[in-house]
PDB file of C-alpha atoms and ligand atoms in Angstrom:
ATOM      1  CA  UNK A  24      21.247 -51.529  41.345  1.00 63.00           C
ATOM      2  CA  UNK A  25      24.668 -51.944  43.079  1.00 76.00           C
ATOM      3  CA  UNK A  26      25.894 -49.925  45.849  1.00 81.00           C
ATOM      4  CA  UNK A  27      27.934 -47.834  43.627  1.00 79.00           C
ATOM      5  CA  UNK A  28      25.074 -47.077  41.325  1.00 77.00           C
ATOM      6  CA  UNK A  29      23.044 -45.435  44.396  1.00 80.00           C
ATOM      7  CA  UNK A  30      23.537 -41.744  44.601  1.00 76.00           C
ATOM      8  CA  UNK A  31      24.183 -40.411  48.000  1.00 82.00           C
ATOM      9  CA  UNK A  32      23.563 -42.331  51.286  1.00 89.00           C
ATOM     10  CA  UNK A  33      27.366 -42.866  51.835  1.00 89.00           C
ATOM     11  CA  UNK A  34      27.184 -43.824  55.186  1.00 92.00           C
ATOM     12  CA  UNK A  35      24.322 -46.461  54.942  1.00 94.00           C
ATOM     13  CA  UNK A  36      26.351 -48.019  51.958  1.00 93.00           C
ATOM     14  CA  UNK A  37      29.268 -48.372  54.108  1.00 92.00           C
ATOM     15  CA  UNK A  38      27.421 -49.955  57.012  1.00 92.00           C
ATOM     16  CA  UNK A  39      26.216 -52.659  54.559  1.00 93.00           C
ATOM     17  CA  UNK A  40      29.436 -53.105  52.675  1.00 91.00           C
ATOM     18  CA  UNK A  41      31.103 -53.685  55.987  1.00 92.00           C
ATOM     19  CA  UNK A  42      28.601 -55.860  57.507  1.00 93.00           C
ATOM     20  CA  UNK A  43      28.215 -58.269  54.366  1.00 91.00           C
ATOM     21  CA  UNK A  44      31.856 -58.345  54.072  1.00 89.00           C
ATOM     22  CA  UNK A  45      32.309 -59.506  57.509  1.00 91.00           C
ATOM     23  CA  UNK A  46      29.301 -61.778  57.443  1.00 89.00           C
ATOM     24  CA  UNK A  47      27.794 -59.874  60.271  1.00 91.00           C
ATOM     25  CA  UNK A  48      24.493 -58.862  59.232  1.00 93.00           C
ATOM     26  CA  UNK A  49      21.635 -58.167  61.695  1.00 94.00           C
ATOM     27  CA  UNK A  50      18.476 -60.251  61.470  1.00 94.00           C
ATOM     28  CA  UNK A  51      16.188 -57.152  60.960  1.00 96.00           C
ATOM     29  CA  UNK A  52      16.718 -53.593  59.788  1.00 97.00           C
ATOM     30  CA  UNK A  53      14.394 -50.799  59.743  1.00 97.00           C
ATOM     31  CA  UNK A  54      15.097 -48.215  56.962  1.00 97.00           C
ATOM     32  CA  UNK A  55      13.473 -45.059  58.129  1.00 96.00           C
ATOM     33  CA  UNK A  56      13.222 -41.628  56.193  1.00 91.00           C
ATOM     34  CA  UNK A  57      10.958 -39.637  53.761  1.00 83.00           C
ATOM     35  CA  UNK A  58       9.325 -41.309  50.817  1.00 80.00           C
ATOM     36  CA  UNK A  59      11.083 -41.683  47.514  1.00 77.00           C
ATOM     37  CA  UNK A  60      14.827 -41.011  48.580  1.00 81.00           C
ATOM     38  CA  UNK A  61      16.227 -44.550  47.938  1.00 86.00           C
ATOM     39  CA  UNK A  62      15.391 -46.878  50.839  1.00 93.00           C
ATOM     40  CA  UNK A  63      14.028 -49.405  48.489  1.00 92.00           C
ATOM     41  CA  UNK A  64      16.957 -49.148  46.290  1.00 90.00           C
ATOM     42  CA  UNK A  65      19.256 -49.690  49.122  1.00 94.00           C
ATOM     43  CA  UNK A  66      17.361 -52.822  50.128  1.00 96.00           C
ATOM     44  CA  UNK A  67      17.533 -54.257  46.773  1.00 94.00           C
ATOM     45  CA  UNK A  68      21.190 -53.547  46.639  1.00 93.00           C
ATOM     46  CA  UNK A  69      21.628 -55.525  49.932  1.00 95.00           C
ATOM     47  CA  UNK A  70      19.557 -58.331  48.404  1.00 95.00           C
ATOM     48  CA  UNK A  71      21.759 -58.504  45.276  1.00 93.00           C
ATOM     49  CA  UNK A  72      24.963 -58.370  47.279  1.00 93.00           C
ATOM     50  CA  UNK A  73      23.756 -61.440  49.243  1.00 93.00           C
ATOM     51  CA  UNK A  74      22.398 -63.480  46.251  1.00 93.00           C
ATOM     52  CA  UNK A  75      24.999 -62.522  43.582  1.00 93.00           C
ATOM     53  CA  UNK A  76      26.659 -65.416  41.912  1.00 92.00           C
ATOM     54  CA  UNK A  77      29.958 -63.449  41.752  1.00 90.00           C
ATOM     55  CA  UNK A  78      29.479 -62.380  45.367  1.00 84.00           C
ATOM     56  CA  UNK A  79      29.696 -58.668  44.569  1.00 85.00           C
ATOM     57  CA  UNK A  80      26.137 -57.757  43.496  1.00 88.00           C
ATOM     58  CA  UNK A  81      27.525 -57.492  40.083  1.00 88.00           C
ATOM     59  CA  UNK A  82      24.073 -56.664  38.338  1.00 86.00           C
ATOM     60  CA  UNK A  83      24.692 -59.062  35.397  1.00 90.00           C
ATOM     61  CA  UNK A  84      24.645 -62.527  36.800  1.00 94.00           C
ATOM     62  CA  UNK A  85      21.497 -64.609  36.686  1.00 95.00           C
ATOM     63  CA  UNK A  86      20.836 -64.174  40.419  1.00 95.00           C
ATOM     64  CA  UNK A  87      21.252 -60.272  40.266  1.00 93.00           C
ATOM     65  CA  UNK A  88      18.833 -60.038  37.266  1.00 93.00           C
ATOM     66  CA  UNK A  89      16.306 -62.125  39.092  1.00 94.00           C
ATOM     67  CA  UNK A  90      16.473 -59.818  42.111  1.00 93.00           C
ATOM     68  CA  UNK A  91      15.984 -56.886  39.761  1.00 90.00           C
ATOM     69  CA  UNK A  92      13.030 -58.570  38.242  1.00 91.00           C
ATOM     70  CA  UNK A  93      11.664 -59.452  41.615  1.00 91.00           C
ATOM     71  CA  UNK A  94      11.535 -63.171  40.667  1.00 92.00           C
ATOM     72  CA  UNK A  95      14.489 -64.418  42.725  1.00 95.00           C
ATOM     73  CA  UNK A  96      13.079 -67.365  44.979  1.00 94.00           C
ATOM     74  CA  UNK A  97      14.972 -66.256  47.974  1.00 95.00           C
ATOM     75  CA  UNK A  98      13.625 -62.683  47.741  1.00 96.00           C
ATOM     76  CA  UNK A  99      10.353 -62.071  49.550  1.00 95.00           C
ATOM     77  CA  UNK A 100       8.737 -58.619  48.900  1.00 96.00           C
ATOM     78  CA  UNK A 101       5.723 -57.657  51.045  1.00 96.00           C
ATOM     79  CA  UNK A 102       3.759 -54.425  49.717  1.00 95.00           C
ATOM     80  CA  UNK A 103       0.437 -53.056  50.860  1.00 94.00           C
ATOM     81  CA  UNK A 104      -2.575 -54.599  49.299  1.00 92.00           C
ATOM     82  CA  UNK A 105      -5.332 -52.054  49.206  1.00 88.00           C
ATOM     83  CA  UNK A 106      -5.222 -49.925  52.377  1.00 86.00           C
ATOM     84  CA  UNK A 107      -2.465 -51.727  54.093  1.00 93.00           C
ATOM     85  CA  UNK A 108      -0.219 -54.883  54.766  1.00 96.00           C
ATOM     86  CA  UNK A 109      -2.862 -57.524  56.033  1.00 95.00           C
ATOM     87  CA  UNK A 110      -2.292 -60.294  58.538  1.00 95.00           C
ATOM     88  CA  UNK A 111      -2.743 -63.017  55.772  1.00 95.00           C
ATOM     89  CA  UNK A 112       0.241 -61.550  53.907  1.00 96.00           C
ATOM     90  CA  UNK A 113       2.435 -61.702  56.946  1.00 96.00           C
ATOM     91  CA  UNK A 114       1.159 -65.287  57.681  1.00 95.00           C
ATOM     92  CA  UNK A 115       2.034 -66.335  54.056  1.00 95.00           C
ATOM     93  CA  UNK A 116       5.509 -64.758  54.572  1.00 94.00           C
ATOM     94  CA  UNK A 117       6.011 -66.691  57.675  1.00 93.00           C
ATOM     95  CA  UNK A 118       5.318 -69.852  56.081  1.00 92.00           C
ATOM     96  CA  UNK A 119       7.787 -69.185  53.129  1.00 91.00           C
ATOM     97  CA  UNK A 120      10.548 -68.089  55.607  1.00 90.00           C
ATOM     98  CA  UNK A 121      10.284 -71.440  57.239  1.00 87.00           C
ATOM     99  CA  UNK A 122      12.039 -73.101  54.222  1.00 88.00           C
ATOM    100  CA  UNK A 123      15.670 -73.090  53.587  1.00 88.00           C
ATOM    101  CA  UNK A 124      17.043 -70.727  50.899  1.00 89.00           C
ATOM    102  CA  UNK A 125      16.322 -72.031  47.422  1.00 88.00           C
ATOM    103  CA  UNK A 126      19.280 -70.664  45.415  1.00 88.00           C
ATOM    104  CA  UNK A 127      21.562 -68.883  47.737  1.00 83.00           C
ATOM    105  CA  UNK A 128      22.622 -68.784  51.292  1.00 85.00           C
ATOM    106  CA  UNK A 129      20.159 -66.239  52.580  1.00 91.00           C
ATOM    107  CA  UNK A 130      16.476 -65.349  52.323  1.00 94.00           C
ATOM    108  CA  UNK A 131      15.854 -61.589  52.120  1.00 96.00           C
ATOM    109  CA  UNK A 132      12.504 -60.178  52.909  1.00 97.00           C
ATOM    110  CA  UNK A 133      11.754 -56.690  52.164  1.00 97.00           C
ATOM    111  CA  UNK A 134       8.574 -55.134  53.697  1.00 97.00           C
ATOM    112  CA  UNK A 135       7.637 -51.866  51.997  1.00 96.00           C
ATOM    113  CA  UNK A 136       5.661 -49.128  53.900  1.00 95.00           C
ATOM    114  CA  UNK A 137       5.949 -51.351  56.974  1.00 97.00           C
ATOM    115  CA  UNK A 138       3.978 -48.683  58.988  1.00 95.00           C
ATOM    116  CA  UNK A 139       0.885 -49.774  56.900  1.00 95.00           C
ATOM    117  CA  UNK A 140       0.525 -52.911  58.782  1.00 95.00           C
ATOM    118  CA  UNK A 141      -2.467 -53.024  61.113  1.00 91.00           C
ATOM    119  CA  UNK A 142      -1.932 -54.396  64.721  1.00 91.00           C
ATOM    120  CA  UNK A 143      -2.824 -57.773  63.831  1.00 93.00           C
ATOM    121  CA  UNK A 144      -0.270 -58.066  61.035  1.00 95.00           C
ATOM    122  CA  UNK A 145       2.210 -56.246  63.193  1.00 95.00           C
ATOM    123  CA  UNK A 146       1.771 -58.641  65.972  1.00 94.00           C
ATOM    124  CA  UNK A 147       2.075 -61.660  63.548  1.00 94.00           C
ATOM    125  CA  UNK A 148       5.397 -60.277  62.311  1.00 95.00           C
ATOM    126  CA  UNK A 149       6.669 -59.708  65.855  1.00 94.00           C
ATOM    127  CA  UNK A 150       6.745 -63.498  66.335  1.00 89.00           C
ATOM    128  CA  UNK A 151       9.072 -63.923  63.289  1.00 90.00           C
ATOM    129  CA  UNK A 152      11.233 -60.989  64.653  1.00 92.00           C
ATOM    130  CA  UNK A 153      11.488 -62.592  68.159  1.00 89.00           C
ATOM    131  CA  UNK A 154      12.631 -65.814  66.577  1.00 86.00           C
ATOM    132  CA  UNK A 155      14.137 -65.182  63.109  1.00 83.00           C
ATOM    133  CA  UNK A 156      14.980 -68.129  60.909  1.00 84.00           C
ATOM    134  CA  UNK A 157      18.914 -68.158  60.930  1.00 80.00           C
ATOM    135  CA  UNK A 158      19.110 -67.650  57.215  1.00 90.00           C
ATOM    136  CA  UNK A 159      16.747 -64.774  56.981  1.00 94.00           C
ATOM    137  CA  UNK A 160      17.460 -60.929  56.738  1.00 95.00           C
ATOM    138  CA  UNK A 161      14.339 -58.742  57.240  1.00 97.00           C
ATOM    139  CA  UNK A 162      14.325 -55.172  55.939  1.00 98.00           C
ATOM    140  CA  UNK A 163      11.437 -52.969  56.881  1.00 98.00           C
ATOM    141  CA  UNK A 164      11.008 -49.725  55.029  1.00 97.00           C
ATOM    142  CA  UNK A 165       9.084 -46.873  56.586  1.00 96.00           C
ATOM    143  CA  UNK A 166       8.497 -43.154  56.011  1.00 90.00           C
ATOM    144  CA  UNK A 167       6.460 -43.016  59.434  1.00 89.00           C
ATOM    145  CA  UNK A 168       8.390 -45.429  61.631  1.00 93.00           C
ATOM    146  CA  UNK A 169       6.490 -43.782  64.819  1.00 91.00           C
ATOM    147  CA  UNK A 170       3.386 -45.646  63.572  1.00 91.00           C
ATOM    148  CA  UNK A 171       5.023 -49.015  63.925  1.00 94.00           C
ATOM    149  CA  UNK A 172       4.631 -50.939  66.983  1.00 94.00           C
ATOM    150  CA  UNK A 173       7.347 -50.158  69.566  1.00 94.00           C
ATOM    151  CA  UNK A 174       8.100 -53.827  70.110  1.00 95.00           C
ATOM    152  CA  UNK A 175       8.801 -53.939  66.116  1.00 96.00           C
ATOM    153  CA  UNK A 176      11.005 -50.980  66.208  1.00 95.00           C
ATOM    154  CA  UNK A 177      13.146 -52.317  69.217  1.00 95.00           C
ATOM    155  CA  UNK A 178      13.827 -55.567  67.431  1.00 95.00           C
ATOM    156  CA  UNK A 179      15.249 -53.947  64.293  1.00 96.00           C
ATOM    157  CA  UNK A 180      18.481 -52.223  63.799  1.00 96.00           C
ATOM    158  CA  UNK A 181      17.507 -48.787  62.725  1.00 96.00           C
ATOM    159  CA  UNK A 182      19.095 -47.206  59.626  1.00 96.00           C
ATOM    160  CA  UNK A 183      17.895 -43.604  58.988  1.00 95.00           C
ATOM    161  CA  UNK A 184      17.847 -42.077  55.484  1.00 92.00           C
ATOM    162  CA  UNK A 185      18.025 -38.534  54.824  1.00 87.00           C
ATOM    163  CA  UNK A 186      16.913 -36.244  51.946  1.00 79.00           C
ATOM    164  CA  UNK A 187      19.332 -35.929  49.172  1.00 78.00           C
ATOM    165  CA  UNK A 188      21.151 -32.595  48.803  1.00 78.00           C
ATOM    166  CA  UNK A 189      19.676 -30.687  45.904  1.00 77.00           C
ATOM    167  CA  UNK A 190      23.106 -30.927  43.914  1.00 80.00           C
ATOM    168  CA  UNK A 191      23.047 -34.684  44.090  1.00 79.00           C
ATOM    169  CA  UNK A 192      19.344 -34.925  42.796  1.00 78.00           C
ATOM    170  CA  UNK A 193      20.366 -32.619  39.981  1.00 82.00           C
ATOM    171  CA  UNK A 194      23.294 -34.832  39.134  1.00 82.00           C
ATOM    172  CA  UNK A 195      21.016 -37.794  38.675  1.00 77.00           C
ATOM    173  CA  UNK A 196      18.556 -35.927  36.516  1.00 78.00           C
ATOM    174  CA  UNK A 197      21.137 -34.471  34.143  1.00 84.00           C
ATOM    175  CA  UNK A 198      23.801 -37.203  33.992  1.00 83.00           C
ATOM    176  CA  UNK A 199      21.722 -40.230  34.304  1.00 76.00           C
ATOM    177  CA  UNK A 200      18.231 -39.392  32.912  1.00 75.00           C
ATOM    178  CA  UNK A 201      19.315 -36.820  30.359  1.00 79.00           C
ATOM    179  CA  UNK A 202      16.874 -34.110  31.598  1.00 79.00           C
ATOM    180  CA  UNK A 203      17.855 -30.755  30.129  1.00 80.00           C
ATOM    181  CA  UNK A 204      19.621 -28.411  32.753  1.00 78.00           C
ATOM    182  CA  UNK A 205      16.738 -25.735  33.224  1.00 74.00           C
ATOM    183  CA  UNK A 206      14.089 -28.324  33.817  1.00 74.00           C
ATOM    184  CA  UNK A 207      16.394 -30.371  35.893  1.00 79.00           C
ATOM    185  CA  UNK A 208      17.255 -27.531  38.240  1.00 79.00           C
ATOM    186  CA  UNK A 209      13.514 -26.675  38.720  1.00 76.00           C
ATOM    187  CA  UNK A 210      12.719 -30.400  39.575  1.00 76.00           C
ATOM    188  CA  UNK A 211      15.649 -30.740  41.733  1.00 77.00           C
ATOM    189  CA  UNK A 212      14.585 -27.778  43.840  1.00 74.00           C
ATOM    190  CA  UNK A 213      11.014 -28.845  43.939  1.00 69.00           C
ATOM    191  CA  UNK A 214      11.801 -32.376  44.730  1.00 68.00           C
ATOM    192  CA  UNK A 215      13.514 -31.293  48.159  1.00 60.00           C
ATOM    193  CA  UNK A 216      15.587 -34.444  48.069  1.00 50.00           C
ATOM    194  CA  UNK A 217      12.838 -36.992  46.886  1.00 58.00           C
ATOM    195  CA  UNK A 218      14.110 -38.363  43.853  1.00 59.00           C
ATOM    196  CA  UNK A 219      10.890 -40.218  43.000  1.00 59.00           C
ATOM    197  CA  UNK A 220       9.063 -36.946  42.989  1.00 60.00           C
ATOM    198  CA  UNK A 221      11.735 -35.224  40.630  1.00 63.00           C
ATOM    199  CA  UNK A 222      12.094 -38.164  38.171  1.00 64.00           C
ATOM    200  CA  UNK A 223       9.272 -40.619  39.042  1.00 64.00           C
ATOM    201  CA  UNK A 224       5.962 -41.118  37.465  1.00 59.00           C
ATOM    202  CA  UNK A 225       4.611 -38.122  39.177  1.00 65.00           C
ATOM    203  CA  UNK A 226       6.807 -35.857  37.149  1.00 71.00           C
ATOM    204  CA  UNK A 227       4.523 -35.194  34.221  1.00 74.00           C
ATOM    205  CA  UNK A 228       1.525 -34.407  36.502  1.00 77.00           C
ATOM    206  CA  UNK A 229       3.695 -32.139  38.663  1.00 77.00           C
ATOM    207  CA  UNK A 230       4.907 -30.256  35.622  1.00 79.00           C
ATOM    208  CA  UNK A 231       1.323 -29.595  34.401  1.00 84.00           C
ATOM    209  CA  UNK A 232       0.122 -28.597  38.015  1.00 86.00           C
ATOM    210  CA  UNK A 233       2.972 -26.167  37.900  1.00 86.00           C
ATOM    211  CA  UNK A 234       1.795 -24.506  34.645  1.00 87.00           C
ATOM    212  CA  UNK A 235      -1.755 -24.329  36.152  1.00 90.00           C
ATOM    213  CA  UNK A 236      -0.230 -22.514  39.155  1.00 90.00           C
ATOM    214  CA  UNK A 237       1.150 -19.928  36.957  1.00 88.00           C
ATOM    215  CA  UNK A 238      -2.100 -19.239  35.262  1.00 87.00           C
ATOM    216  CA  UNK A 239      -4.026 -19.035  38.586  1.00 88.00           C
ATOM    217  CA  UNK A 240      -1.758 -17.045  40.535  1.00 87.00           C
ATOM    218  CA  UNK A 241      -1.193 -14.314  38.120  1.00 81.00           C
ATOM    219  CA  UNK A 242      -1.080 -10.870  39.699  1.00 74.00           C
ATOM    220  CA  UNK A 243      -4.271  -9.716  37.857  1.00 78.00           C
ATOM    221  CA  UNK A 244      -6.272 -12.658  39.009  1.00 82.00           C
ATOM    222  CA  UNK A 245      -5.170 -12.238  42.657  1.00 83.00           C
ATOM    223  CA  UNK A 246      -6.048  -8.538  42.845  1.00 83.00           C
ATOM    224  CA  UNK A 247      -9.598  -8.923  41.367  1.00 88.00           C
ATOM    225  CA  UNK A 248     -11.948  -9.972  44.107  1.00 88.00           C
ATOM    226  CA  UNK A 249     -14.219 -11.998  41.528  1.00 91.00           C
ATOM    227  CA  UNK A 250     -11.398 -13.971  40.229  1.00 89.00           C
ATOM    228  CA  UNK A 251     -10.171 -14.464  43.589  1.00 90.00           C
ATOM    229  CA  UNK A 252     -13.447 -16.062  44.687  1.00 91.00           C
ATOM    230  CA  UNK A 253     -13.625 -18.465  41.615  1.00 92.00           C
ATOM    231  CA  UNK A 254      -9.898 -19.378  42.467  1.00 92.00           C
ATOM    232  CA  UNK A 255     -10.782 -20.288  45.948  1.00 93.00           C
ATOM    233  CA  UNK A 256     -13.562 -22.450  44.674  1.00 93.00           C
ATOM    234  CA  UNK A 257     -10.999 -24.324  42.253  1.00 92.00           C
ATOM    235  CA  UNK A 258      -8.467 -24.739  45.003  1.00 92.00           C
ATOM    236  CA  UNK A 259     -10.960 -26.191  47.327  1.00 92.00           C
ATOM    237  CA  UNK A 260     -12.094 -28.624  44.757  1.00 92.00           C
ATOM    238  CA  UNK A 261      -8.447 -29.672  44.050  1.00 90.00           C
ATOM    239  CA  UNK A 262      -7.761 -30.367  47.808  1.00 85.00           C
ATOM    240  CA  UNK A 263      -5.447 -33.428  46.979  1.00 83.00           C
ATOM    241  CA  UNK A 264      -3.149 -31.130  45.034  1.00 86.00           C
ATOM    242  CA  UNK A 265      -3.129 -28.356  47.644  1.00 89.00           C
ATOM    243  CA  UNK A 266       0.092 -29.532  49.414  1.00 83.00           C
ATOM    244  CA  UNK A 267       1.976 -29.498  45.944  1.00 83.00           C
ATOM    245  CA  UNK A 268       0.476 -26.205  45.040  1.00 89.00           C
ATOM    246  CA  UNK A 269       1.660 -24.622  48.241  1.00 89.00           C
ATOM    247  CA  UNK A 270       5.150 -26.051  47.666  1.00 84.00           C
ATOM    248  CA  UNK A 271       5.074 -24.585  44.187  1.00 86.00           C
ATOM    249  CA  UNK A 272       4.083 -21.138  45.387  1.00 91.00           C
ATOM    250  CA  UNK A 273       6.471 -21.121  47.930  1.00 88.00           C
ATOM    251  CA  UNK A 274       9.417 -21.659  45.613  1.00 86.00           C
ATOM    252  CA  UNK A 275       7.913 -18.860  43.485  1.00 90.00           C
ATOM    253  CA  UNK A 276       7.684 -16.376  46.248  1.00 91.00           C
ATOM    254  CA  UNK A 277      11.217 -17.255  47.524  1.00 88.00           C
ATOM    255  CA  UNK A 278      12.359 -16.665  44.025  1.00 89.00           C
ATOM    256  CA  UNK A 279      10.856 -13.285  44.073  1.00 91.00           C
ATOM    257  CA  UNK A 280      12.449 -12.501  47.232  1.00 90.00           C
ATOM    258  CA  UNK A 281      15.810 -13.476  45.717  1.00 87.00           C
ATOM    259  CA  UNK A 282      15.126 -11.048  42.915  1.00 87.00           C
ATOM    260  CA  UNK A 283      14.069  -8.213  45.287  1.00 87.00           C
ATOM    261  CA  UNK A 284      17.406  -8.891  47.259  1.00 86.00           C
ATOM    262  CA  UNK A 285      19.473  -8.789  44.109  1.00 85.00           C
ATOM    263  CA  UNK A 286      20.167 -12.422  44.146  1.00 82.00           C
ATOM    264  CA  UNK A 287      18.193 -13.411  40.959  1.00 77.00           C
ATOM    265  CA  UNK A 288      20.893 -15.965  40.174  1.00 75.00           C
ATOM    266  CA  UNK A 289      19.811 -18.174  43.068  1.00 75.00           C
ATOM    267  CA  UNK A 290      16.213 -18.399  41.766  1.00 78.00           C
ATOM    268  CA  UNK A 291      14.942 -21.920  41.288  1.00 79.00           C
ATOM    269  CA  UNK A 292      12.266 -21.162  38.876  1.00 82.00           C
ATOM    270  CA  UNK A 293      14.536 -20.200  35.921  1.00 76.00           C
ATOM    271  CA  UNK A 294      12.016 -20.802  33.303  1.00 80.00           C
ATOM    272  CA  UNK A 295       9.388 -18.463  34.910  1.00 84.00           C
ATOM    273  CA  UNK A 296      11.434 -15.304  35.319  1.00 85.00           C
ATOM    274  CA  UNK A 297       8.756 -13.120  33.821  1.00 88.00           C
ATOM    275  CA  UNK A 298       6.180 -14.518  36.314  1.00 89.00           C
ATOM    276  CA  UNK A 299       8.458 -14.063  39.300  1.00 89.00           C
ATOM    277  CA  UNK A 300       9.408 -10.374  38.128  1.00 89.00           C
ATOM    278  CA  UNK A 301       5.660  -9.513  38.108  1.00 87.00           C
ATOM    279  CA  UNK A 302       5.188 -11.390  41.512  1.00 84.00           C
ATOM    280  CA  UNK A 303       7.964  -9.433  43.092  1.00 84.00           C
ATOM    281  CA  UNK A 304       6.871  -6.011  41.439  1.00 82.00           C
ATOM    282  CA  UNK A 305       6.239  -3.214  43.692  1.00 83.00           C
ATOM    283  CA  UNK A 306       6.483  -5.387  46.875  1.00 86.00           C
ATOM    284  CA  UNK A 307       8.904  -4.779  49.831  1.00 89.00           C
ATOM    285  CA  UNK A 308      11.061  -7.567  51.232  1.00 89.00           C
ATOM    286  CA  UNK A 309       8.998  -7.567  54.389  1.00 90.00           C
ATOM    287  CA  UNK A 310       5.636  -8.167  52.383  1.00 92.00           C
ATOM    288  CA  UNK A 311       7.358 -10.956  50.501  1.00 92.00           C
ATOM    289  CA  UNK A 312       8.610 -12.674  53.770  1.00 91.00           C
ATOM    290  CA  UNK A 313       4.854 -12.279  55.102  1.00 92.00           C
ATOM    291  CA  UNK A 314       3.503 -14.037  52.135  1.00 92.00           C
ATOM    292  CA  UNK A 315       6.059 -16.986  52.315  1.00 91.00           C
ATOM    293  CA  UNK A 316       5.141 -17.031  55.994  1.00 91.00           C
ATOM    294  CA  UNK A 317       1.296 -17.250  55.166  1.00 93.00           C
ATOM    295  CA  UNK A 318       2.016 -20.212  52.856  1.00 92.00           C
ATOM    296  CA  UNK A 319       3.840 -22.083  55.541  1.00 89.00           C
ATOM    297  CA  UNK A 320       0.853 -21.455  58.087  1.00 90.00           C
ATOM    298  CA  UNK A 321      -1.646 -22.719  55.703  1.00 91.00           C
ATOM    299  CA  UNK A 322       0.353 -25.895  54.934  1.00 86.00           C
ATOM    300  CA  UNK A 323       0.444 -26.655  58.764  1.00 86.00           C
ATOM    301  CA  UNK A 324      -3.161 -25.933  59.177  1.00 87.00           C
ATOM    302  CA  UNK A 325      -4.183 -28.265  56.365  1.00 84.00           C
ATOM    303  CA  UNK A 326      -1.987 -30.875  57.977  1.00 79.00           C
ATOM    304  CA  UNK A 327      -4.071 -30.454  61.096  1.00 81.00           C
ATOM    305  CA  UNK A 328      -7.425 -30.503  59.155  1.00 76.00           C
ATOM    306  CA  UNK A 329      -8.693 -27.201  59.909  1.00 81.00           C
ATOM    307  CA  UNK A 330     -11.566 -25.599  57.867  1.00 88.00           C
ATOM    308  CA  UNK A 331      -9.985 -25.670  54.400  1.00 89.00           C
ATOM    309  CA  UNK A 332     -12.085 -23.079  52.730  1.00 89.00           C
ATOM    310  CA  UNK A 333     -11.505 -20.668  55.387  1.00 90.00           C
ATOM    311  CA  UNK A 334      -7.676 -21.326  55.178  1.00 91.00           C
ATOM    312  CA  UNK A 335      -7.777 -20.850  51.338  1.00 92.00           C
ATOM    313  CA  UNK A 336      -9.613 -17.613  51.608  1.00 91.00           C
ATOM    314  CA  UNK A 337      -7.292 -16.078  54.182  1.00 90.00           C
ATOM    315  CA  UNK A 338      -4.236 -17.225  52.114  1.00 92.00           C
ATOM    316  CA  UNK A 339      -5.552 -15.437  48.885  1.00 92.00           C
ATOM    317  CA  UNK A 340      -6.349 -12.315  50.725  1.00 91.00           C
ATOM    318  CA  UNK A 341      -2.873 -12.239  52.145  1.00 91.00           C
ATOM    319  CA  UNK A 342      -1.157 -13.140  48.857  1.00 90.00           C
ATOM    320  CA  UNK A 343      -3.248 -10.398  47.148  1.00 87.00           C
ATOM    321  CA  UNK A 344      -2.500  -7.691  49.674  1.00 82.00           C
TER     322      UNK A 344
HETATM  323 ZN1  LIG B  20      25.576 -61.023  40.505  1.00 71.65          ZN
END
């Protein structure tokens, strides 16, 4: 992945193009921002640019290919093993970084999900950050930088990454991955800027969950108390899927709102027009807004670990009303 091949993140690309061109890279960076929006791609592009035999991050020389295959001797990847990054991994890294680069001028170390380091591992890394070997660039990636030790954060140059605009995700899906327009539009909207979610390994699962939501939340099932009870039990069992289910429902109700306002062309779920029409049927704008609001409330309640069963029951009552 070269800088040019990365979609979006223009400002971040410029920072690194300039710093690499001028030979003025910091010793440590912290890439912070939501999961799946390209932080690791950018870190890999930096590694390529530094190791490339052509000096450009060309993507085709032996060094670039080794970076892509994660087997370049000067690239050190640290990722969580089990629940998180362990102190042994940081100790191993510190030993490796003590040597000079093998093939290039720099050693690059990418620490993915750096916030999963326990305090012991964090303190071990701190020593390296305090006295970094001169030929080493450390790049920490994190979607929860607030969980990192403050002393680690303060020793890194922080580079914020933001969600990609929907149109940019759509471009990648249609032009690079060849996904057909209607499906790509739905995926791009649901991904909320997370490219991994729109196109990554979770895509198939997400698609089938979406189909299940259509079946569960039909108007007939919502209004029948018995069906509603069974649905509540099913949702309680599927607790890990609940945040995604709520996301999907929110886009459906927002589409229903668009429809009610005569803005059907702005709908996201272009493949589910019948479902949305029934969802919007006979409801006022006020009522639809209330349902969207209820979904948002439940999302926040679930994040705070409130009584899940109760939250689900209240939600279903409100959606049925
Ligand atoms: Zn190259």
